[in-house]
mmCIF file of C-alpha atoms and ligand atoms in Angstrom:
data_model
loop_
_atom_site.group_PDB
_atom_site.id
_atom_site.type_symbol
_atom_site.label_atom_id
_atom_site.label_comp_id
_atom_site.label_asym_id
_atom_site.label_seq_id
_atom_site.Cartn_x
_atom_site.Cartn_y
_atom_site.Cartn_z
ATOM 1 C CA MET A 117 114.182 77.770 128.914
ATOM 2 C CA LYS A 118 115.862 79.211 125.814
ATOM 3 C CA ARG A 119 115.347 75.797 123.976
ATOM 4 C CA VAL A 120 111.558 75.952 124.601
ATOM 5 C CA LEU A 121 111.422 79.528 123.241
ATOM 6 C CA LEU A 122 113.208 78.532 120.111
ATOM 7 C CA ALA A 123 111.071 75.472 119.606
ATOM 8 C CA LEU A 124 107.898 77.811 119.857
ATOM 9 C CA ILE A 125 109.302 80.284 117.507
ATOM 10 C CA CYS A 126 110.292 77.708 114.868
ATOM 11 C CA LEU A 127 107.180 75.629 114.521
ATOM 12 C CA PRO A 128 107.211 73.720 111.229
ATOM 13 C CA GLY A 129 105.562 75.636 108.537
ATOM 14 C CA LEU A 130 105.626 78.820 110.443
ATOM 15 C CA ALA A 131 107.823 81.760 110.832
ATOM 16 C CA CYS A 132 111.387 80.308 111.490
ATOM 17 C CA ALA A 133 113.359 82.768 109.533
ATOM 18 C CA ALA A 134 116.940 81.508 110.703
ATOM 19 C CA ASP A 135 117.617 80.442 107.158
ATOM 20 C CA LEU A 136 117.948 83.886 105.925
ATOM 21 C CA THR A 137 120.841 86.238 106.205
ATOM 22 C CA ILE A 138 120.584 89.977 105.801
ATOM 23 C CA GLU A 139 123.602 92.067 105.068
ATOM 24 C CA ALA A 140 124.324 95.598 105.039
ATOM 25 C CA PRO A 141 120.701 96.941 105.485
ATOM 26 C CA VAL A 142 121.038 100.708 105.038
ATOM 27 C CA VAL A 143 118.860 103.706 104.508
ATOM 28 C CA PRO A 144 120.714 106.328 102.558
ATOM 29 C CA LEU A 145 120.650 109.674 104.280
ATOM 30 C CA ALA A 146 118.095 112.014 102.258
ATOM 31 C CA PRO A 147 118.018 115.702 102.504
ATOM 32 C CA PRO A 148 115.667 117.204 104.957
ATOM 33 C CA GLY A 149 112.075 117.317 103.751
ATOM 34 C CA VAL A 150 112.301 114.491 101.296
ATOM 35 C CA MET A 151 109.404 112.345 101.974
ATOM 36 C CA ALA A 152 110.573 109.142 100.261
ATOM 37 C CA HIS A 153 113.480 107.211 101.287
ATOM 38 C CA ALA A 154 114.945 103.894 100.183
ATOM 39 C CA ALA A 155 116.290 100.904 101.938
ATOM 40 C CA PHE A 156 118.964 98.662 100.476
ATOM 41 C CA MET A 157 120.334 95.357 101.699
ATOM 42 C CA GLN A 158 121.245 91.863 100.574
ATOM 43 C CA ILE A 159 119.134 88.972 101.455
ATOM 44 C CA SER A 160 120.537 85.496 101.122
ATOM 45 C CA ASN A 161 118.731 82.308 101.502
ATOM 46 C CA THR A 162 120.950 79.973 103.444
ATOM 47 C CA GLY A 163 118.208 77.252 103.906
ATOM 48 C CA ASP A 164 117.169 74.689 101.689
ATOM 49 C CA SER A 165 113.610 75.725 100.660
ATOM 50 C CA LEU A 166 112.425 78.439 98.481
ATOM 51 C CA ARG A 167 111.625 81.592 100.277
ATOM 52 C CA GLN A 168 109.068 84.129 98.826
ATOM 53 C CA LEU A 169 109.201 87.719 99.967
ATOM 54 C CA VAL A 170 105.809 89.119 99.754
ATOM 55 C CA GLY A 171 105.871 92.457 101.503
ATOM 56 C CA VAL A 172 107.588 94.793 103.959
ATOM 57 C CA SER A 173 106.429 97.256 106.610
ATOM 58 C CA SER A 174 108.126 99.728 108.796
ATOM 59 C CA PRO A 175 106.789 101.370 111.975
ATOM 60 C CA ASP A 176 108.905 104.416 111.234
ATOM 61 C CA TYR A 177 107.082 105.308 107.961
ATOM 62 C CA ALA A 178 103.458 105.586 106.836
ATOM 63 C CA MET A 179 103.997 103.255 103.968
ATOM 64 C CA ALA A 180 106.593 100.734 102.694
ATOM 65 C CA HIS A 181 106.720 98.981 99.396
ATOM 66 C CA ILE A 182 108.938 96.764 97.438
ATOM 67 C CA HIS A 183 110.033 98.517 94.267
ATOM 68 C CA GLN A 184 112.012 97.859 91.084
ATOM 69 C CA THR A 185 113.636 100.568 89.059
ATOM 70 C CA ALA A 186 113.814 100.057 85.550
ATOM 71 C CA GLU A 187 115.032 102.270 82.694
ATOM 72 C CA GLN A 188 112.811 102.780 79.784
ATOM 73 C CA ASP A 189 113.807 105.255 76.997
ATOM 74 C CA GLY A 190 116.474 106.786 79.308
ATOM 75 C CA ILE A 191 113.873 107.510 81.936
ATOM 76 C CA ALA A 192 113.984 105.660 85.225
ATOM 77 C CA THR A 193 110.626 104.370 86.236
ATOM 78 C CA MET A 194 109.535 102.448 89.312
ATOM 79 C CA SER A 195 107.041 99.748 89.774
ATOM 80 C CA SER A 196 105.750 97.650 92.656
ATOM 81 C CA VAL A 197 106.970 94.187 93.133
ATOM 82 C CA ASP A 198 104.495 91.660 94.732
ATOM 83 C CA LEU A 199 106.708 88.656 95.096
ATOM 84 C CA ILE A 200 110.410 88.078 95.273
ATOM 85 C CA GLU A 201 111.625 84.517 95.068
ATOM 86 C CA ILE A 202 114.807 83.636 96.835
ATOM 87 C CA ALA A 203 115.897 80.200 95.921
ATOM 88 C CA PRO A 204 118.205 78.135 98.362
ATOM 89 C CA GLY A 205 121.784 79.577 98.108
ATOM 90 C CA GLN A 206 120.622 82.549 96.174
ATOM 91 C CA THR A 207 121.258 86.174 97.229
ATOM 92 C CA VAL A 208 118.914 88.926 96.299
ATOM 93 C CA THR A 209 120.442 92.486 96.269
ATOM 94 C CA PHE A 210 118.456 95.674 96.926
ATOM 95 C CA ALA A 211 120.492 98.547 95.597
ATOM 96 C CA TYR A 212 120.409 101.828 93.620
ATOM 97 C CA GLY A 213 118.941 101.450 90.167
ATOM 98 C CA GLY A 214 117.298 98.042 90.930
ATOM 99 C CA LEU A 215 115.206 96.470 93.646
ATOM 100 C CA HIS A 216 114.706 98.705 96.559
ATOM 101 C CA ILE A 217 112.521 99.096 99.654
ATOM 102 C CA MET A 218 110.552 102.405 99.121
ATOM 103 C CA LEU A 219 109.743 104.018 102.309
ATOM 104 C CA MET A 220 107.161 106.767 102.239
ATOM 105 C CA HIS A 221 106.608 109.613 104.646
ATOM 106 C CA PRO A 222 108.856 109.135 107.679
ATOM 107 C CA LYS A 223 107.150 109.779 111.020
ATOM 108 C CA ALA A 224 110.351 111.559 112.247
ATOM 109 C CA ALA A 225 113.334 113.323 110.699
ATOM 110 C CA LEU A 226 116.177 111.001 110.435
ATOM 111 C CA ALA A 227 119.816 111.825 111.033
ATOM 112 C CA GLU A 228 123.031 109.926 110.163
ATOM 113 C CA GLY A 229 123.397 106.963 112.533
ATOM 114 C CA ASP A 230 119.723 106.523 113.273
ATOM 115 C CA THR A 231 118.058 103.235 112.705
ATOM 116 C CA VAL A 232 115.076 102.165 110.767
ATOM 117 C CA ALA A 233 113.061 99.133 111.669
ATOM 118 C CA LEU A 234 111.821 97.024 108.857
ATOM 119 C CA SER A 235 109.746 93.858 108.778
ATOM 120 C CA LEU A 236 110.213 91.679 105.774
ATOM 121 C CA GLN A 237 107.000 89.361 105.355
ATOM 122 C CA PHE A 238 107.312 86.079 103.672
ATOM 123 C CA ALA A 239 104.614 83.893 101.975
ATOM 124 C CA ASN A 240 104.872 81.180 104.627
ATOM 125 C CA GLY A 241 103.863 83.595 107.300
ATOM 126 C CA ALA A 242 107.615 84.257 108.506
ATOM 127 C CA VAL A 243 108.405 87.806 109.367
ATOM 128 C CA GLN A 244 112.052 88.742 109.318
ATOM 129 C CA PRO A 245 112.954 91.805 111.308
ATOM 130 C CA VAL A 246 115.810 94.111 109.922
ATOM 131 C CA ILE A 247 117.316 97.125 111.462
ATOM 132 C CA ALA A 248 118.743 99.368 108.829
ATOM 133 C CA LYS A 249 121.259 102.045 109.584
ATOM 134 C CA VAL A 250 120.824 105.595 108.263
ATOM 135 C CA MET A 251 124.052 106.427 106.427
ATOM 136 C CA ARG A 252 125.476 108.853 104.051
ATOM 137 C CA LEU A 253 125.874 106.974 100.798
ATOM 138 C CA HIS A 254 127.151 108.145 97.537
ATOM 139 C CA ARG A 255 125.832 106.775 94.140
ATOM 140 C CA HIS A 256 128.131 105.449 91.717
ATOM 141 C CA GLY A 257 127.945 106.865 88.236
ATOM 142 C CA SER A 258 125.572 109.706 88.933
HETATM 143 CU CU1 LIG B 573 110.795 103.219 94.758
#
């Protein structure tokens, strides 16, 4: 029975996300009342085909976007990212000061140890579920 289920999930050309490894998914604990949170993680492509991350959603937030922080004239700015290509063997890091998943308007207050559900959407139709842990993090260098 298990075999049958796996076969159904991993139809060729559709939605088999077994070639992705998600490490250290985390949502840094934000002060109460802050309506924008970030999610960080590392996504590794352990398969042999290019993967294209095209979106993200979360049932725990009104909106979720992929953002890139860039510094321009000493001011940090964020812009939306429509496509992240992850080549076979490549690891893409979402972290402070760079790529991040922007989470807007949490539907409930979050406490340390809570979890946030994320769905990473890929161009081939695959959806990778991720459970990020709410943790107290300290920024380095700021
Ligand atoms: Cu952002």
